[in-house]
Tab-separated table of C-alpha atoms in Angstrom:
chain	number	residue	atom	x	y	z
A	1	MET	CA	-30.592	60.678	-35.223
A	2	LEU	CA	-31.997	57.935	-37.489
A	3	ASN	CA	-28.712	57.828	-39.430
A	4	GLU	CA	-26.575	57.178	-36.354
A	5	VAL	CA	-25.202	53.711	-35.734
A	6	LEU	CA	-25.211	52.516	-32.139
A	7	VAL	CA	-22.309	50.131	-31.427
A	8	LEU	CA	-22.653	47.975	-28.336
A	9	PRO	CA	-19.559	46.637	-26.552
A	10	VAL	CA	-18.728	42.994	-27.236
A	11	LEU	CA	-18.796	41.185	-23.903
A	12	SER	CA	-17.641	37.856	-25.298
A	13	ASP	CA	-16.480	36.531	-28.625
A	14	PRO	CA	-19.224	34.352	-30.157
A	15	THR	CA	-16.714	32.743	-32.504
A	16	MET	CA	-14.835	31.124	-29.625
A	17	LYS	CA	-15.697	27.648	-28.397
A	18	ASP	CA	-15.446	28.988	-24.846
A	19	SER	CA	-16.849	32.473	-25.325
A	20	ASP	CA	-16.668	33.577	-21.699
A	21	GLY	CA	-13.283	31.969	-20.958
A	22	ASP	CA	-14.431	29.998	-17.930
A	23	GLY	CA	-13.097	26.671	-19.214
A	24	ILE	CA	-16.553	25.253	-20.020
A	25	LEU	CA	-17.287	24.950	-23.730
A	26	ASP	CA	-20.312	26.868	-25.003
A	27	ASN	CA	-22.128	23.782	-26.255
A	28	ILE	CA	-21.785	22.156	-22.816
A	29	GLU	CA	-23.145	25.251	-21.089
A	30	ARG	CA	-26.146	25.267	-23.446
A	31	THR	CA	-26.930	21.549	-23.261
A	32	TYR	CA	-25.769	20.549	-19.761
A	33	LYS	CA	-28.156	17.957	-18.339
A	34	VAL	CA	-29.086	19.372	-14.942
A	35	THR	CA	-29.178	16.787	-12.144
A	36	ASP	CA	-28.312	19.444	-9.574
A	37	GLU	CA	-30.136	22.768	-9.748
A	38	HIS	CA	-26.895	24.597	-8.960
A	39	TYR	CA	-25.910	24.131	-12.609
A	40	GLU	CA	-29.048	25.728	-14.032
A	41	CYS	CA	-27.134	29.024	-14.032
A	42	LEU	CA	-24.557	27.897	-16.624
A	43	GLY	CA	-24.353	30.186	-19.640
A	44	ALA	CA	-22.063	30.774	-22.596
A	45	PHE	CA	-21.911	34.548	-22.148
A	46	HIS	CA	-21.003	34.908	-18.486
A	47	THR	CA	-18.180	33.420	-16.455
A	48	ASP	CA	-19.237	30.423	-14.374
A	49	THR	CA	-17.220	29.609	-11.255
A	50	ILE	CA	-17.727	27.711	-8.016
A	51	GLU	CA	-18.471	31.099	-6.465
A	52	THR	CA	-21.331	31.827	-8.909
A	53	ILE	CA	-22.633	28.241	-8.958
A	54	TYR	CA	-22.858	28.085	-5.139
A	55	PRO	CA	-23.834	31.646	-4.078
A	56	GLU	CA	-25.371	30.344	-0.837
A	57	LEU	CA	-21.864	29.699	0.527
A	58	SER	CA	-21.783	33.420	1.288
A	59	ASP	CA	-24.709	32.969	3.711
A	60	SER	CA	-23.250	33.420	7.193
A	61	ASP	CA	-26.113	31.458	8.750
A	62	ILE	CA	-24.772	28.214	7.273
A	63	ASN	CA	-21.156	29.094	6.539
A	64	ASN	CA	-19.733	31.253	9.282
A	65	PRO	CA	-16.064	31.838	10.188
A	66	SER	CA	-17.031	31.483	13.851
A	67	TYR	CA	-17.929	27.817	13.231
A	68	PRO	CA	-15.339	25.060	13.742
A	69	SER	CA	-15.362	24.502	9.974
A	70	TYR	CA	-16.267	26.877	7.166
A	71	ILE	CA	-15.559	27.396	3.458
A	72	THR	CA	-14.126	30.405	1.658
A	73	VAL	CA	-14.534	30.671	-2.113
A	74	ASN	CA	-12.794	33.010	-4.539
A	75	GLY	CA	-13.715	32.163	-8.106
A	76	ASN	CA	-12.755	28.504	-8.383
A	77	ASP	CA	-10.405	28.520	-5.392
A	78	VAL	CA	-12.116	26.725	-2.514
A	79	VAL	CA	-10.658	26.404	0.974
A	80	VAL	CA	-12.194	24.467	3.862
A	81	HIS	CA	-10.941	25.893	7.150
A	82	LEU	CA	-10.865	23.478	10.093
A	83	LYS	CA	-10.294	24.749	13.632
A	84	ILE	CA	-9.210	21.716	15.632
A	85	VAL	CA	-8.699	21.188	19.347
A	86	PHE	CA	-6.087	18.453	19.855
A	87	LYS	CA	-6.082	16.183	22.900
A	88	GLY	CA	-4.325	13.060	24.066
A	89	ASP	CA	-0.971	11.767	22.856
A	90	THR	CA	-0.283	14.568	20.394
A	91	ASP	CA	3.487	14.786	20.916
A	92	VAL	CA	4.259	11.055	20.773
A	93	LYS	CA	6.723	10.323	17.979
A	94	ALA	CA	5.533	8.218	15.063
A	95	ASN	CA	8.495	5.854	15.103
A	96	SER	CA	7.721	4.799	18.663
A	97	ALA	CA	3.941	4.551	18.182
A	98	LEU	CA	3.464	3.110	14.681
A	99	ASN	CA	4.682	0.245	12.537
A	100	THR	CA	7.984	1.193	10.910
A	101	VAL	CA	8.694	-2.165	9.236
A	102	VAL	CA	6.930	-2.008	5.865
A	103	THR	CA	7.872	-3.997	2.771
A	104	ASN	CA	5.085	-3.283	0.284
A	105	ALA	CA	6.596	-1.035	-2.401
A	106	ASN	CA	3.540	1.244	-2.608
A	107	VAL	CA	3.489	1.686	1.169
A	108	VAL	CA	7.230	2.340	1.266
A	109	ASN	CA	6.810	5.006	-1.409
A	110	GLU	CA	3.939	6.734	0.417
A	111	VAL	CA	5.793	6.683	3.751
A	112	ARG	CA	8.742	8.226	1.931
A	113	ASN	CA	6.438	10.973	0.615
A	114	ILE	CA	5.224	11.680	4.138
A	115	THR	CA	8.686	11.838	5.695
A	116	SER	CA	9.893	14.089	2.884
A	117	ARG	CA	7.254	16.587	4.005
A	118	LEU	CA	7.504	16.133	7.772
A	119	GLY	CA	10.950	14.704	8.517
A	120	SER	CA	11.909	11.171	9.463
A	121	ASN	CA	10.125	11.018	12.820
A	122	PRO	CA	7.111	13.374	13.042
A	123	THR	CA	4.739	13.561	15.978
A	124	LEU	CA	1.304	11.992	15.740
A	125	LYS	CA	-0.271	15.450	15.671
A	126	GLU	CA	1.899	16.405	12.717
A	127	LEU	CA	0.738	13.259	10.931
A	128	VAL	CA	-2.898	14.125	11.661
A	129	ILE	CA	-2.556	17.603	10.155
A	130	ASP	CA	-0.588	16.355	7.163
A	131	GLY	CA	-3.070	13.550	6.511
A	132	ILE	CA	-5.988	15.970	6.481
A	133	GLU	CA	-4.375	18.640	4.333
A	134	ASN	CA	-2.514	16.354	1.930
A	135	ARG	CA	-5.222	13.737	1.310
A	136	TRP	CA	-7.937	16.354	0.796
A	137	SER	CA	-6.196	19.054	-1.249
A	138	SER	CA	-6.423	18.782	-5.038
A	139	SER	CA	-6.530	20.766	-8.282
A	140	PHE	CA	-8.382	19.296	-11.250
A	141	ILE	CA	-10.621	19.974	-14.220
A	142	GLY	CA	-14.292	19.079	-13.897
A	143	ASN	CA	-15.494	16.183	-16.020
A	144	GLU	CA	-18.724	14.609	-17.229
A	145	TYR	CA	-19.767	13.574	-13.716
A	146	ASP	CA	-17.841	15.809	-11.310
A	147	PHE	CA	-18.780	19.487	-11.196
A	148	CYS	CA	-19.021	20.421	-14.893
A	149	GLU	CA	-16.772	19.362	-17.751
A	150	GLY	CA	-13.991	21.923	-18.222
A	151	LEU	CA	-14.479	23.813	-14.931
A	152	PRO	CA	-11.099	24.244	-13.166
A	153	VAL	CA	-11.281	23.579	-9.417
A	154	ASN	CA	-8.621	24.268	-6.791
A	155	PHE	CA	-9.616	22.704	-3.480
A	156	SER	CA	-7.638	22.702	-0.259
A	157	VAL	CA	-8.132	22.092	3.454
A	158	GLU	CA	-6.312	24.215	6.024
A	159	VAL	CA	-5.986	23.194	9.661
A	160	THR	CA	-5.473	25.672	12.485
A	161	GLU	CA	-5.069	24.588	16.081
A	162	ASP	CA	-7.754	25.917	18.383
A	163	GLN	CA	-8.094	26.069	22.143
A	164	ALA	CA	-10.944	24.386	24.000
A	165	ALA	CA	-13.514	26.590	25.729
A	166	TRP	CA	-16.826	25.634	27.285
A	167	PHE	CA	-18.773	28.173	25.212
A	168	LYS	CA	-17.349	27.170	21.799
A	169	LYS	CA	-18.360	24.493	19.349
A	170	GLU	CA	-15.323	22.613	18.145
A	171	ILE	CA	-13.765	19.819	16.160
A	172	GLN	CA	-11.935	17.804	18.784
A	173	ILE	CA	-9.367	15.163	17.848
A	174	THR	CA	-8.114	12.872	20.613
A	175	ILE	CA	-5.085	10.715	19.785
A	176	ARG	CA	-4.701	7.489	21.793
A	177	SER	CA	-1.284	5.995	21.261
A	178	GLY	CA	-0.703	2.392	22.316
A	179	VAL	CA	-4.443	1.686	22.392
A	180	CYS	CA	-6.471	-0.729	20.266
A	181	GLY	CA	-9.726	0.605	18.841
A	182	VAL	CA	-11.848	1.635	15.871
A	183	CYS	CA	-11.157	5.234	14.911
A	184	ASN	CA	-14.437	7.105	14.914
A	185	GLN	CA	-16.300	10.389	14.899
A	186	SER	CA	-19.136	11.180	17.283
A	187	GLY	CA	-21.326	14.170	17.978
A	188	VAL	CA	-24.772	15.578	17.373
A	189	LYS	CA	-26.508	15.445	13.990
A	190	TRP	CA	-24.170	17.038	11.457
A	191	SER	CA	-24.511	20.655	10.459
A	192	THR	CA	-21.939	23.256	9.464
A	193	GLY	CA	-21.847	24.653	12.986
A	194	SER	CA	-21.997	21.446	15.027
A	195	THR	CA	-19.378	20.073	17.426
A	196	ARG	CA	-17.552	16.945	16.227
A	197	LYS	CA	-15.352	14.628	18.274
A	198	ILE	CA	-12.876	12.265	16.634
A	199	THR	CA	-10.870	9.545	18.373
A	200	ILE	CA	-7.791	8.188	16.607
A	201	TYR	CA	-6.114	4.954	17.746
A	202	THR	CA	-2.775	3.539	16.597
A	203	SER	CA	-3.921	-0.070	16.185
A	204	TYR	CA	-7.014	-2.157	15.598
A	205	CYS	CA	-6.841	-5.941	15.904
A	206	GLY	CA	-10.315	-6.622	14.522
A	207	ASP	CA	-11.774	-7.765	17.844
A	208	ASP	CA	-14.341	-5.221	19.036
A	209	SER	CA	-14.086	-6.556	22.589
A	210	HIS	CA	-10.527	-5.189	22.713
A	211	GLU	CA	-11.722	-1.620	22.175
A	212	GLY	CA	-9.742	0.734	24.393
A	213	ARG	CA	-7.231	-1.868	25.582
A	214	TYR	CA	-3.674	-0.738	26.036
A	215	GLY	CA	-0.826	-2.629	24.386
A	216	ALA	CA	-0.371	-6.040	25.964
A	217	LEU	CA	-4.017	-6.146	27.096
A	218	CYS	CA	-4.889	-6.670	23.416
A	219	SER	CA	-3.548	-10.045	22.285
A	220	ASN	CA	-2.681	-8.822	18.772
A	221	PHE	CA	-2.041	-5.119	19.291
A	222	ALA	CA	1.540	-5.075	18.023
A	223	GLY	CA	0.658	-7.134	14.959
A	224	ASN	CA	-1.893	-4.555	13.831
A	225	LEU	CA	-0.103	-1.269	14.391
A	226	TYR	CA	-0.836	1.280	11.689
A	227	HIS	CA	2.031	2.504	9.543
A	228	MET	CA	2.240	6.225	8.762
A	229	ALA	CA	0.206	5.973	5.555
A	230	GLN	CA	-2.587	3.993	7.265
A	231	PHE	CA	-2.657	6.496	10.103
A	232	GLU	CA	-2.955	9.451	7.716
A	233	GLY	CA	-5.598	7.756	5.565
A	234	THR	CA	-7.689	6.883	8.610
A	235	VAL	CA	-7.525	10.452	9.909
A	236	ALA	CA	-8.504	11.824	6.487
A	237	HIS	CA	-11.504	9.467	6.402
A	238	GLU	CA	-12.723	10.597	9.826
A	239	ILE	CA	-12.344	14.266	8.931
A	240	GLY	CA	-14.503	13.525	5.887
A	241	HIS	CA	-17.347	12.918	8.354
A	242	SER	CA	-16.574	16.271	9.978
A	243	MET	CA	-17.020	17.877	6.556
A	244	GLY	CA	-20.434	16.300	6.054
A	245	LEU	CA	-19.827	12.960	4.317
A	246	ASP	CA	-21.356	9.609	5.213
A	247	ASP	CA	-19.521	6.292	4.809
A	248	LEU	CA	-19.545	4.437	1.502
A	249	TYR	CA	-18.730	0.927	2.746
A	250	ALA	CA	-21.527	-1.644	2.994
A	251	SER	CA	-21.580	-2.326	6.737
A	252	ALA	CA	-22.538	1.326	7.328
A	253	ASN	CA	-25.305	1.177	4.705
A	254	HIS	CA	-27.460	-1.844	5.502
A	255	ASP	CA	-24.981	-4.052	3.558
A	256	TYR	CA	-25.293	-2.059	0.299
A	257	THR	CA	-22.607	-0.098	-1.494
A	258	ILE	CA	-21.976	1.403	-4.945
A	259	VAL	CA	-20.056	-0.768	-7.397
A	260	SER	CA	-16.822	1.048	-8.312
A	261	ASN	CA	-17.258	2.966	-11.581
A	262	SER	CA	-15.785	5.901	-13.488
A	263	GLU	CA	-17.015	8.383	-10.863
A	264	ILE	CA	-17.004	6.450	-7.580
A	265	VAL	CA	-13.553	4.892	-7.817
A	266	TYR	CA	-12.032	2.649	-5.156
A	267	SER	CA	-9.639	-0.268	-4.757
A	268	SER	CA	-9.233	-2.467	-1.686
A	269	SER	CA	-5.767	-3.603	-2.798
A	270	ASP	CA	-4.314	-0.199	-1.894
A	271	PHE	CA	-6.142	0.227	1.406
A	272	ALA	CA	-5.316	3.537	3.144
A	273	LEU	CA	-3.042	4.705	0.318
A	274	PRO	CA	-4.050	7.665	-1.890
A	275	SER	CA	-4.398	5.215	-4.801
A	276	ALA	CA	-7.255	3.447	-2.939
A	277	GLY	CA	-9.600	6.071	-4.373
A	278	THR	CA	-12.540	7.640	-2.578
A	279	ILE	CA	-11.667	8.496	0.994
A	280	MET	CA	-14.955	7.285	2.457
A	281	MET	CA	-14.507	3.689	1.262
A	282	TYR	CA	-10.919	2.540	1.708
A	283	ASN	CA	-9.346	5.656	3.281
A	284	GLY	CA	-7.682	6.763	0.062
A	285	ARG	CA	-7.948	10.439	-0.891
A	286	GLY	CA	-10.550	13.111	-1.441
A	287	THR	CA	-11.591	12.424	-5.037
A	288	GLU	CA	-13.315	14.909	-7.319
A	289	ASN	CA	-16.695	13.435	-6.360
A	290	ASP	CA	-15.877	13.526	-2.624
A	291	ILE	CA	-14.899	17.189	-2.949
A	292	GLU	CA	-18.120	18.090	-4.759
A	293	MET	CA	-20.041	16.333	-1.976
A	294	VAL	CA	-18.198	18.399	0.668
A	295	ILE	CA	-19.134	21.625	-1.110
A	296	LEU	CA	-22.747	20.429	-1.315
A	297	ALA	CA	-22.721	19.558	2.402
A	298	PHE	CA	-21.782	23.141	3.275
A	299	SER	CA	-24.089	24.552	0.595
A	300	GLU	CA	-27.151	22.599	1.753
A	301	ASN	CA	-26.094	22.412	5.419
A	302	LYS	CA	-26.903	18.730	5.149
A	303	TRP	CA	-25.197	15.338	5.492
A	304	GLN	CA	-24.301	13.809	2.105
A	305	HIS	CA	-24.940	10.116	1.389
A	306	TYR	CA	-23.363	7.811	-1.187
A	307	VAL	CA	-26.018	5.142	-0.681
A	308	PRO	CA	-29.767	5.828	-0.445
A	309	TYR	CA	-32.001	4.026	2.020
A	310	GLY	CA	-35.674	4.378	2.886
A	311	LYS	CA	-37.575	7.621	2.383
A	312	LYS	CA	-35.181	10.021	4.084
A	313	GLN	CA	-31.653	8.917	3.120
A	314	LYS	CA	-31.168	10.391	-0.362
A	315	ILE	CA	-28.156	9.824	-2.580
A	316	SER	CA	-26.092	13.011	-2.955
A	317	LYS	CA	-26.811	15.149	-6.014
A	318	ALA	CA	-23.054	15.206	-6.593
A	319	ILE	CA	-23.289	11.594	-7.819
A	320	LYS	CA	-24.316	12.065	-11.454
A	321	SER	CA	-23.189	8.805	-13.067
A	322	PRO	CA	-25.536	5.818	-13.468
A	323	VAL	CA	-24.742	3.696	-10.419
A	324	THR	CA	-25.183	0.032	-9.634
A	325	PHE	CA	-25.276	-1.322	-6.099
A	326	GLU	CA	-24.240	-4.614	-4.560
A	327	ASN	CA	-25.113	-6.292	-1.274
A	328	THR	CA	-22.510	-8.196	0.724
A	329	ASN	CA	-25.089	-10.857	1.580
A	330	ASN	CA	-25.724	-11.641	-2.102
A	331	PRO	CA	-22.391	-11.692	-3.951
A	332	GLY	CA	-22.681	-11.308	-7.700
A	333	VAL	CA	-26.206	-9.826	-7.622
A	334	LYS	CA	-26.542	-6.241	-8.842
A	335	TYR	CA	-29.193	-3.785	-7.696
A	336	GLN	CA	-30.756	-0.518	-8.817
A	337	TRP	CA	-32.374	1.994	-6.482
A	338	ASP	CA	-36.088	2.500	-7.111
A	339	GLU	CA	-37.056	5.925	-5.824
A	340	ALA	CA	-40.773	5.257	-6.169
A	341	SER	CA	-40.717	2.359	-3.717
A	342	HIS	CA	-37.683	3.638	-1.780
A	343	SER	CA	-36.015	0.251	-2.110
A	344	PHE	CA	-33.295	-1.678	-3.917
A	345	GLN	CA	-34.435	-3.886	-6.804
A	346	GLU	CA	-32.453	-6.663	-8.489
A	347	GLU	CA	-31.359	-5.882	-12.025
């Protein structure tokens, strides 16, 4: 018995840089600086995936298929399922409701992308669904700040049309064609199972007193009609709230916002186009950081903030880069958040 040699099976090749084949290099898995406890589980000798990093997503108390929105995860394939009740002017054609005269080359190109998917004259409901699914679906490799460097992520959003019933919680989208107004989401405090109501208008003139006015009753309605890309970007922004994300722009955060950096990327010059960056600032697209925040929202069953404020509003753990803030009332002045005093301090 003492002369026998016991050979154990080799579970992973220690000579490989990625021994377990999960895309994350061994040295990263050993030395990863944990800013989110979800990543404490990383290891070089077992396969790490979104499914293993966020095991709580299998908890039916916070992530239940009976809810109006829920997540399914298979390895690194993540799908957010949205069950939406549509109301209002759903069947109105885009060419009769929106601005069709666009000259900006980037806008022209994006409108062309939309019509190549939906046809030359889709309905407003078709634009809503396309805006949600197209602006939020993405495949990418995790990096230094988003998820974990090397982790492959496939994220998509799937919309199914639901029917209203008094006993069901729901995501309700009401489309108001020919009406001036600020698109918005309302409802009770966000949770994975809460009802959310979204109102989408086809124009906003900038005058809040014109809210809800039809056509000619708003003096500049026609001059501010959305084009297809603006309409889709606006819808995608509002659905971001329905998936647990707060706004990034300053007026929603006591005049503070994050200065654009390598993680929180945005550009006002491409407003409402995918190239505008983070969806919750200028209605661009669901970036890698936005997507990690959505997964955290469902994981923690809690609203995710880009900007901290006071004792209760904490910055999302998905934001791992060093961030600087600015205040619209003090142009050029940069701020850091001081957690000890729960306040912004000048740099």
